[in-house]
Amino acid sequence: MSEEVFTLKQPEKDERLLEQLSALTRHHRENSPEYDRILRASGQAHDSYASVYDLPWLPVRMFKNHHLKSIPEDQVVKVLTSSGTTGDVSRIYLDRDAAAAQTRMLSRTLQTVLGPKRLPMLIVDSRGVVADRRSFSARGAGMLGLMNFGREHVWVLDEKGEPDVEVLKQFLAKHGDQPFLIFGFTFMVWLYLYEAARDAGLDLSNGILIHSGGWKKLIDRAVDNTEFRRRLAEDVGLTKVHNFYGMVEQIGTVYLEGPDGGGLYCPDFADVIIRDPETWEVAPVGTPGLIEVTSTLPTSYPGHVLLTEDLGVVHGVDDGAWPGKRFSVLGRLPRAEARGCSDTFTGGDR
């Protein structure tokens, strides 16, 4: 199998995913009585699907309200939790095979832009975020996963959550003349790395930035993706910038921004579908709707076809820097409407 993961044009991807996701649906029905019960309650009692668009989806909120797993309790080696208030978190159960697969495929996805070697790494956070190794928050899980791609890790923030400019200068003095990896959540990159580096006149031109989440906190600063990329390039020389979209409910699957910033792309083992939130029909290219995510990685829990609470739009298909769908995330669906999606799907089973 090729190490590249952005290779399939959409017709071939649809064909492959239909076969693999249909098999996973059968697997989870056989091994998760609760998943089977949910599908039956929603009228999904069959196992044959004409199209990947016909596969039954679960609302991501299901993982906050149900303990869904397709493995025996004694095979659980890791439990991941999403961010959220106490009691309102998703719990994702991994066995050894699933944990290994998500690590391997995340690696292959990110090597598309990082290359095969571990790079010196700046982490735009403080060390405390990865304190608990058994049960991670979404932020901690993301951080720990990305740390595997770096070496000689340096934390940009001190224990008080303030940028340590001296540490940043020392890192750049040692590694700044060669490629290095930067990882952080979007608003933290802007507030704590970009602004500190700009004010100190630092050069980040050899950096490769991987960032995700947190656009809401930049709205009041009138910073969208275009402005984010422009200012990083002009003010601190950082031009290799890749946003990504992912979630703990499909751990190991990330949708990565292409080199030209023209949208997020789906790796060969995953895809997005945009659905009209009123009719659930597939929205045409250019029409916003709810994001459904599909991935062949979730084998230990039924997370292979999920309806998210995020709004998005597909900009084009097989027309960008990489093959497949090119899309953007537009924000979250209002909470009340998101609850409605879950209630509608599950009928009287809740």
GROMACS .gro file of C-alpha atoms in nm:
model
  350
    1MET     CA    1   0.000   0.000   0.000
    2SER     CA    2   0.126   0.345  -0.092
    3GLU     CA    3   0.230   0.571   0.193
    4GLU     CA    4   0.048   0.860   0.025
    5VAL     CA    5  -0.304   0.919   0.154
    6PHE     CA    6  -0.430   1.197  -0.074
    7THR     CA    7  -0.442   0.997  -0.398
    8LEU     CA    8  -0.799   0.888  -0.480
    9LYS     CA    9  -1.030   1.077  -0.713
   10GLN     CA   10  -1.386   1.090  -0.588
   11PRO     CA   11  -1.548   0.813  -0.800
   12GLU     CA   12  -1.286   0.556  -0.694
   13LYS     CA   13  -1.301   0.672  -0.332
   14ASP     CA   14  -1.682   0.639  -0.324
   15GLU     CA   15  -1.656   0.282  -0.453
   16ARG     CA   16  -1.390   0.179  -0.200
   17LEU     CA   17  -1.555   0.346   0.096
   18LEU     CA   18  -1.896   0.194   0.019
   19GLU     CA   19  -1.749  -0.155   0.044
   20GLN     CA   20  -1.539  -0.088   0.354
   21LEU     CA   21  -1.795   0.116   0.547
   22SER     CA   22  -2.074  -0.131   0.470
   23ALA     CA   23  -1.854  -0.407   0.616
   24LEU     CA   24  -1.787  -0.192   0.924
   25THR     CA   25  -2.160  -0.129   0.970
   26ARG     CA   26  -2.218  -0.507   0.977
   27HIS     CA   27  -1.922  -0.555   1.212
   28HIS     CA   28  -2.051  -0.300   1.463
   29ARG     CA   29  -2.409  -0.430   1.449
   30GLU     CA   30  -2.281  -0.777   1.533
   31ASN     CA   31  -2.053  -0.659   1.816
   32SER     CA   32  -2.240  -0.365   1.969
   33PRO     CA   33  -2.596  -0.455   2.075
   34GLU     CA   34  -2.666  -0.090   2.157
   35TYR     CA   35  -2.558   0.027   1.810
   36ASP     CA   36  -2.780  -0.241   1.652
   37ARG     CA   37  -3.070  -0.131   1.873
   38ILE     CA   38  -3.024   0.234   1.775
   39LEU     CA   39  -3.024   0.150   1.404
   40ARG     CA   40  -3.333  -0.069   1.436
   41ALA     CA   41  -3.516   0.203   1.628
   42SER     CA   42  -3.445   0.444   1.342
   43GLY     CA   43  -3.570   0.201   1.075
   44GLN     CA   44  -3.222   0.092   0.961
   45ALA     CA   45  -3.267  -0.283   0.982
   46HIS     CA   46  -3.085  -0.378   0.660
   47ASP     CA   47  -2.718  -0.421   0.567
   48SER     CA   48  -2.716  -0.349   0.194
   49TYR     CA   49  -2.648   0.003   0.066
   50ALA     CA   50  -2.643   0.132  -0.289
   51SER     CA   51  -2.425   0.433  -0.213
   52VAL     CA   52  -2.196   0.566   0.058
   53TYR     CA   53  -2.457   0.841   0.099
   54ASP     CA   54  -2.713   0.579   0.213
   55LEU     CA   55  -2.509   0.445   0.504
   56PRO     CA   56  -2.670   0.506   0.846
   57TRP     CA   57  -2.507   0.781   1.050
   58LEU     CA   58  -2.496   0.838   1.422
   59PRO     CA   59  -2.510   1.190   1.565
   60VAL     CA   60  -2.182   1.258   1.748
   61ARG     CA   61  -2.390   1.349   2.054
   62MET     CA   62  -2.472   0.977   2.087
   63PHE     CA   63  -2.124   0.926   2.233
   64LYS     CA   64  -2.210   1.170   2.513
   65ASN     CA   65  -2.528   0.980   2.606
   66HIS     CA   66  -2.439   0.617   2.533
   67HIS     CA   67  -2.141   0.392   2.601
   68LEU     CA   68  -2.088   0.262   2.249
   69LYS     CA   69  -1.816   0.006   2.192
   70SER     CA   70  -1.771  -0.304   1.979
   71ILE     CA   71  -1.508  -0.474   2.194
   72PRO     CA   72  -1.522  -0.653   2.531
   73GLU     CA   73  -1.435  -0.442   2.835
   74ASP     CA   74  -1.114  -0.637   2.898
   75GLN     CA   75  -0.979  -0.535   2.554
   76VAL     CA   76  -1.010  -0.161   2.619
   77VAL     CA   77  -0.658  -0.016   2.642
   78LYS     CA   78  -0.742   0.355   2.613
   79VAL     CA   79  -1.047   0.575   2.674
   80LEU     CA   80  -1.047   0.914   2.504
   81THR     CA   81  -1.280   1.192   2.610
   82SER     CA   82  -1.395   1.499   2.422
   83SER     CA   83  -1.385   1.846   2.567
   84GLY     CA   84  -1.701   1.956   2.744
   85THR     CA   85  -1.855   2.014   3.082
   86THR     CA   86  -1.848   1.731   3.335
   87GLY     CA   87  -2.084   1.454   3.229
   88ASP     CA   88  -2.125   1.603   2.881
   89VAL     CA   89  -1.827   1.438   2.714
   90SER     CA   90  -1.789   1.169   2.451
   91ARG     CA   91  -1.608   0.853   2.556
   92ILE     CA   92  -1.423   0.664   2.285
   93TYR     CA   93  -1.298   0.314   2.355
   94LEU     CA   94  -0.988   0.181   2.178
   95ASP     CA   95  -0.831  -0.164   2.174
   96ARG     CA   96  -0.470  -0.224   2.072
   97ASP     CA   97  -0.548  -0.265   1.701
   98ALA     CA   98  -0.762   0.048   1.681
   99ALA     CA   99  -0.509   0.255   1.876
  100ALA     CA  100  -0.227   0.137   1.649
  101ALA     CA  101  -0.428   0.208   1.332
  102GLN     CA  102  -0.521   0.562   1.433
  103THR     CA  103  -0.158   0.642   1.517
  104ARG     CA  104  -0.033   0.494   1.188
  105MET     CA  105  -0.286   0.673   0.967
  106LEU     CA  106  -0.246   1.006   1.143
  107SER     CA  107   0.126   0.970   1.076
  108ARG     CA  108   0.076   0.900   0.707
  109THR     CA  109  -0.163   1.193   0.674
  110LEU     CA  110   0.069   1.445   0.837
  111GLN     CA  111   0.381   1.317   0.662
  112THR     CA  112   0.223   1.456   0.344
  113VAL     CA  113   0.328   1.802   0.464
  114LEU     CA  114   0.596   1.723   0.726
  115GLY     CA  115   0.805   1.463   0.544
  116PRO     CA  116   0.926   1.136   0.699
  117LYS     CA  117   1.165   1.272   0.963
  118ARG     CA  118   1.079   1.400   1.308
  119LEU     CA  119   1.134   1.774   1.323
  120PRO     CA  120   1.228   1.999   1.615
  121MET     CA  121   0.893   2.105   1.758
  122LEU     CA  122   0.738   2.416   1.910
  123ILE     CA  123   0.417   2.347   2.102
  124VAL     CA  124   0.195   2.651   2.151
  125ASP     CA  125   0.067   2.544   2.491
  126SER     CA  126   0.191   2.467   2.842
  127ARG     CA  127   0.321   2.131   2.956
  128GLY     CA  128   0.033   2.068   3.198
  129VAL     CA  129  -0.215   1.992   2.918
  130VAL     CA  130  -0.080   1.637   2.876
  131ALA     CA  131  -0.050   1.550   3.245
  132ASP     CA  132  -0.295   1.256   3.257
  133ARG     CA  133  -0.178   0.976   3.028
  134ARG     CA  134  -0.474   0.740   3.079
  135SER     CA  135  -0.771   0.965   3.007
  136PHE     CA  136  -0.707   1.267   2.785
  137SER     CA  137  -0.909   1.576   2.708
  138ALA     CA  138  -0.950   1.646   2.336
  139ARG     CA  139  -0.684   1.916   2.366
  140GLY     CA  140  -0.445   1.683   2.547
  141ALA     CA  141  -0.509   1.394   2.308
  142GLY     CA  142  -0.446   1.618   2.008
  143MET     CA  143  -0.130   1.755   2.163
  144LEU     CA  144   0.007   1.414   2.257
  145GLY     CA  145  -0.073   1.272   1.914
  146LEU     CA  146   0.109   1.552   1.738
  147MET     CA  147   0.410   1.535   1.970
  148ASN     CA  148   0.497   1.202   1.809
  149PHE     CA  149   0.592   1.392   1.494
  150GLY     CA  150   0.843   1.616   1.666
  151ARG     CA  151   1.161   1.595   1.869
  152GLU     CA  152   1.332   1.825   2.119
  153HIS     CA  153   0.988   1.959   2.215
  154VAL     CA  154   0.972   2.313   2.346
  155TRP     CA  155   0.658   2.454   2.511
  156VAL     CA  156   0.592   2.815   2.412
  157LEU     CA  157   0.383   2.893   2.722
  158ASP     CA  158   0.505   2.891   3.080
  159GLU     CA  159   0.311   2.746   3.376
  160LYS     CA  160   0.102   3.063   3.398
  161GLY     CA  161  -0.005   3.032   3.033
  162GLU     CA  162   0.204   3.328   2.917
  163PRO     CA  163   0.439   3.318   2.615
  164ASP     CA  164   0.805   3.273   2.708
  165VAL     CA  165   0.982   3.482   2.447
  166GLU     CA  166   1.330   3.384   2.571
  167VAL     CA  167   1.250   3.014   2.526
  168LEU     CA  168   1.123   3.095   2.175
  169LYS     CA  169   1.443   3.284   2.091
  170GLN     CA  170   1.658   2.997   2.217
  171PHE     CA  171   1.465   2.746   2.009
  172LEU     CA  172   1.503   2.955   1.694
  173ALA     CA  173   1.874   3.013   1.759
  174LYS     CA  174   1.921   2.637   1.768
  175HIS     CA  175   1.671   2.517   1.505
  176GLY     CA  176   1.546   2.820   1.311
  177ASP     CA  177   1.772   2.766   1.007
  178GLN     CA  178   1.616   2.426   0.926
  179PRO     CA  179   1.256   2.295   0.897
  180PHE     CA  180   1.076   2.277   1.229
  181LEU     CA  181   0.724   2.184   1.334
  182ILE     CA  182   0.482   2.417   1.513
  183PHE     CA  183   0.158   2.285   1.658
  184GLY     CA  184  -0.118   2.466   1.843
  185PHE     CA  185  -0.484   2.551   1.848
  186THR     CA  186  -0.562   2.836   1.609
  187PHE     CA  187  -0.648   3.112   1.857
  188MET     CA  188  -0.348   3.023   2.074
  189VAL     CA  189  -0.114   3.035   1.773
  190TRP     CA  190  -0.245   3.383   1.694
  191LEU     CA  191  -0.251   3.525   2.046
  192TYR     CA  192   0.059   3.363   2.195
  193LEU     CA  193   0.296   3.274   1.909
  194TYR     CA  194   0.221   3.509   1.620
  195GLU     CA  195   0.184   3.824   1.831
  196ALA     CA  196   0.488   3.741   2.047
  197ALA     CA  197   0.705   3.660   1.744
  198ARG     CA  198   0.588   3.970   1.556
  199ASP     CA  199   0.654   4.201   1.849
  200ALA     CA  200   0.999   4.047   1.907
  201GLY     CA  201   1.090   4.057   1.536
  202LEU     CA  202   1.140   3.680   1.514
  203ASP     CA  203   1.172   3.483   1.190
  204LEU     CA  204   0.952   3.171   1.161
  205SER     CA  205   1.009   3.119   0.789
  206ASN     CA  206   1.138   2.761   0.823
  207GLY     CA  207   0.841   2.656   1.033
  208ILE     CA  208   0.561   2.425   0.927
  209LEU     CA  209   0.248   2.511   1.122
  210ILE     CA  210  -0.023   2.255   1.194
  211HIS     CA  211  -0.320   2.417   1.370
  212SER     CA  212  -0.686   2.352   1.440
  213GLY     CA  213  -0.995   2.485   1.612
  214GLY     CA  214  -1.059   2.808   1.794
  215TRP     CA  215  -1.169   3.042   1.514
  216LYS     CA  216  -1.458   3.168   1.727
  217LYS     CA  217  -1.217   3.345   1.959
  218LEU     CA  218  -1.064   3.534   1.665
  219ILE     CA  219  -1.390   3.669   1.521
  220ASP     CA  220  -1.378   3.983   1.735
  221ARG     CA  221  -1.031   4.048   1.595
  222ALA     CA  222  -1.159   4.018   1.235
  223VAL     CA  223  -0.923   3.730   1.168
  224ASP     CA  224  -1.042   3.465   0.923
  225ASN     CA  225  -0.830   3.198   0.753
  226THR     CA  226  -0.720   3.429   0.469
  227GLU     CA  227  -0.611   3.703   0.710
  228PHE     CA  228  -0.447   3.448   0.940
  229ARG     CA  229  -0.232   3.312   0.656
  230ARG     CA  230  -0.154   3.658   0.516
  231ARG     CA  231  -0.037   3.807   0.844
  232LEU     CA  232   0.173   3.504   0.938
  233ALA     CA  233   0.347   3.521   0.600
  234GLU     CA  234   0.401   3.898   0.597
  235ASP     CA  235   0.489   3.958   0.962
  236VAL     CA  236   0.687   3.649   1.070
  237GLY     CA  237   0.768   3.475   0.738
  238LEU     CA  238   0.554   3.167   0.812
  239THR     CA  239   0.410   3.040   0.482
  240LYS     CA  240   0.375   2.663   0.532
  241VAL     CA  241   0.044   2.670   0.718
  242HIS     CA  242  -0.200   2.379   0.739
  243ASN     CA  243  -0.526   2.399   0.926
  244PHE     CA  244  -0.695   2.067   1.002
  245TYR     CA  245  -1.035   1.941   1.108
  246GLY     CA  246  -1.079   1.638   1.328
  247MET     CA  247  -1.258   1.512   1.637
  248VAL     CA  248  -1.201   1.267   1.918
  249GLU     CA  249  -1.499   1.062   1.792
  250GLN     CA  250  -1.292   0.974   1.483
  251ILE     CA  251  -0.949   0.979   1.638
  252GLY     CA  252  -0.664   0.940   1.389
  253THR     CA  253  -0.863   1.088   1.100
  254VAL     CA  254  -0.776   1.447   1.012
  255TYR     CA  255  -0.888   1.657   0.719
  256LEU     CA  256  -0.588   1.864   0.618
  257GLU     CA  257  -0.564   2.203   0.451
  258GLY     CA  258  -0.388   2.187   0.116
  259PRO     CA  259  -0.067   2.380   0.044
  260ASP     CA  260  -0.251   2.665  -0.128
  261GLY     CA  261  -0.498   2.725   0.155
  262GLY     CA  262  -0.790   2.655  -0.081
  263GLY     CA  263  -0.972   2.421   0.155
  264LEU     CA  264  -0.953   2.106   0.364
  265TYR     CA  265  -0.903   1.769   0.195
  266CYS     CA  266  -1.011   1.416   0.289
  267PRO     CA  267  -0.753   1.135   0.313
  268ASP     CA  268  -0.820   0.822   0.108
  269PHE     CA  269  -0.970   0.632   0.404
  270ALA     CA  270  -1.218   0.907   0.496
  271ASP     CA  271  -1.463   1.153   0.345
  272VAL     CA  272  -1.714   1.424   0.425
  273ILE     CA  273  -2.075   1.455   0.315
  274ILE     CA  274  -2.268   1.781   0.352
  275ARG     CA  275  -2.636   1.733   0.437
  276ASP     CA  276  -2.928   1.972   0.429
  277PRO     CA  277  -3.026   2.002   0.799
  278GLU     CA  278  -3.398   2.009   0.710
  279THR     CA  279  -3.426   1.724   0.460
  280TRP     CA  280  -3.102   1.527   0.528
  281GLU     CA  281  -3.048   1.516   0.150
  282VAL     CA  282  -2.692   1.558   0.023
  283ALA     CA  283  -2.626   1.928  -0.037
  284PRO     CA  284  -2.482   2.026  -0.377
  285VAL     CA  285  -2.134   2.171  -0.415
  286GLY     CA  286  -2.133   2.529  -0.286
  287THR     CA  287  -2.435   2.483  -0.058
  288PRO     CA  288  -2.371   2.485   0.318
  289GLY     CA  289  -2.510   2.216   0.545
  290LEU     CA  290  -2.426   1.979   0.830
  291ILE     CA  291  -2.099   1.789   0.804
  292GLU     CA  292  -2.113   1.410   0.806
  293VAL     CA  293  -1.775   1.240   0.844
  294THR     CA  294  -1.689   0.887   0.737
  295SER     CA  295  -1.375   0.692   0.819
  296THR     CA  296  -1.263   0.330   0.799
  297LEU     CA  297  -1.050   0.364   1.116
  298PRO     CA  298  -1.311   0.317   1.393
  299THR     CA  299  -1.318  -0.060   1.444
  300SER     CA  300  -1.347  -0.076   1.825
  301TYR     CA  301  -1.654   0.151   1.844
  302PRO     CA  302  -1.925   0.246   1.588
  303GLY     CA  303  -1.783   0.584   1.488
  304HIS     CA  304  -1.731   0.514   1.117
  305VAL     CA  305  -2.026   0.727   0.991
  306LEU     CA  306  -2.105   1.030   1.209
  307LEU     CA  307  -2.325   1.335   1.172
  308THR     CA  308  -2.138   1.621   1.339
  309GLU     CA  309  -2.278   1.940   1.487
  310ASP     CA  310  -2.061   2.147   1.253
  311LEU     CA  311  -2.167   2.339   0.945
  312GLY     CA  312  -1.957   2.316   0.630
  313VAL     CA  313  -1.952   2.352   0.255
  314VAL     CA  314  -1.783   2.159  -0.026
  315HIS     CA  315  -1.614   2.405  -0.264
  316GLY     CA  316  -1.520   2.157  -0.535
  317VAL     CA  317  -1.447   1.795  -0.623
  318ASP     CA  318  -1.125   1.677  -0.790
  319ASP     CA  319  -1.038   2.037  -0.875
  320GLY     CA  320  -0.775   2.134  -0.618
  321ALA     CA  321  -0.417   2.076  -0.506
  322TRP     CA  322  -0.510   1.720  -0.400
  323PRO     CA  323  -0.785   1.492  -0.534
  324GLY     CA  324  -1.128   1.446  -0.378
  325LYS     CA  325  -1.354   1.693  -0.202
  326ARG     CA  326  -1.228   2.037  -0.103
  327PHE     CA  327  -1.428   2.187   0.182
  328SER     CA  328  -1.443   2.439   0.466
  329VAL     CA  329  -1.588   2.428   0.817
  330LEU     CA  330  -1.820   2.723   0.878
  331GLY     CA  331  -1.886   2.686   1.251
  332ARG     CA  332  -2.110   2.503   1.497
  333LEU     CA  333  -2.480   2.444   1.463
  334PRO     CA  334  -2.667   2.621   1.745
  335ARG     CA  335  -2.691   2.386   2.043
  336ALA     CA  336  -3.070   2.351   2.048
  337GLU     CA  337  -3.076   2.256   1.681
  338ALA     CA  338  -2.796   2.006   1.737
  339ARG     CA  339  -2.998   1.838   2.010
  340GLY     CA  340  -3.291   1.825   1.770
  341CYS     CA  341  -3.082   1.631   1.519
  342SER     CA  342  -3.005   1.367   1.779
  343ASP     CA  343  -3.364   1.342   1.897
  344THR     CA  344  -3.499   1.314   1.545
  345PHE     CA  345  -3.264   1.034   1.452
  346THR     CA  346  -3.310   0.817   1.759
  347GLY     CA  347  -3.687   0.834   1.780
  348GLY     CA  348  -3.809   0.682   2.104
  349ASP     CA  349  -3.490   0.497   2.191
  350ARG     CA  350  -3.351   0.761   2.426
   0.00000   0.00000   0.00000
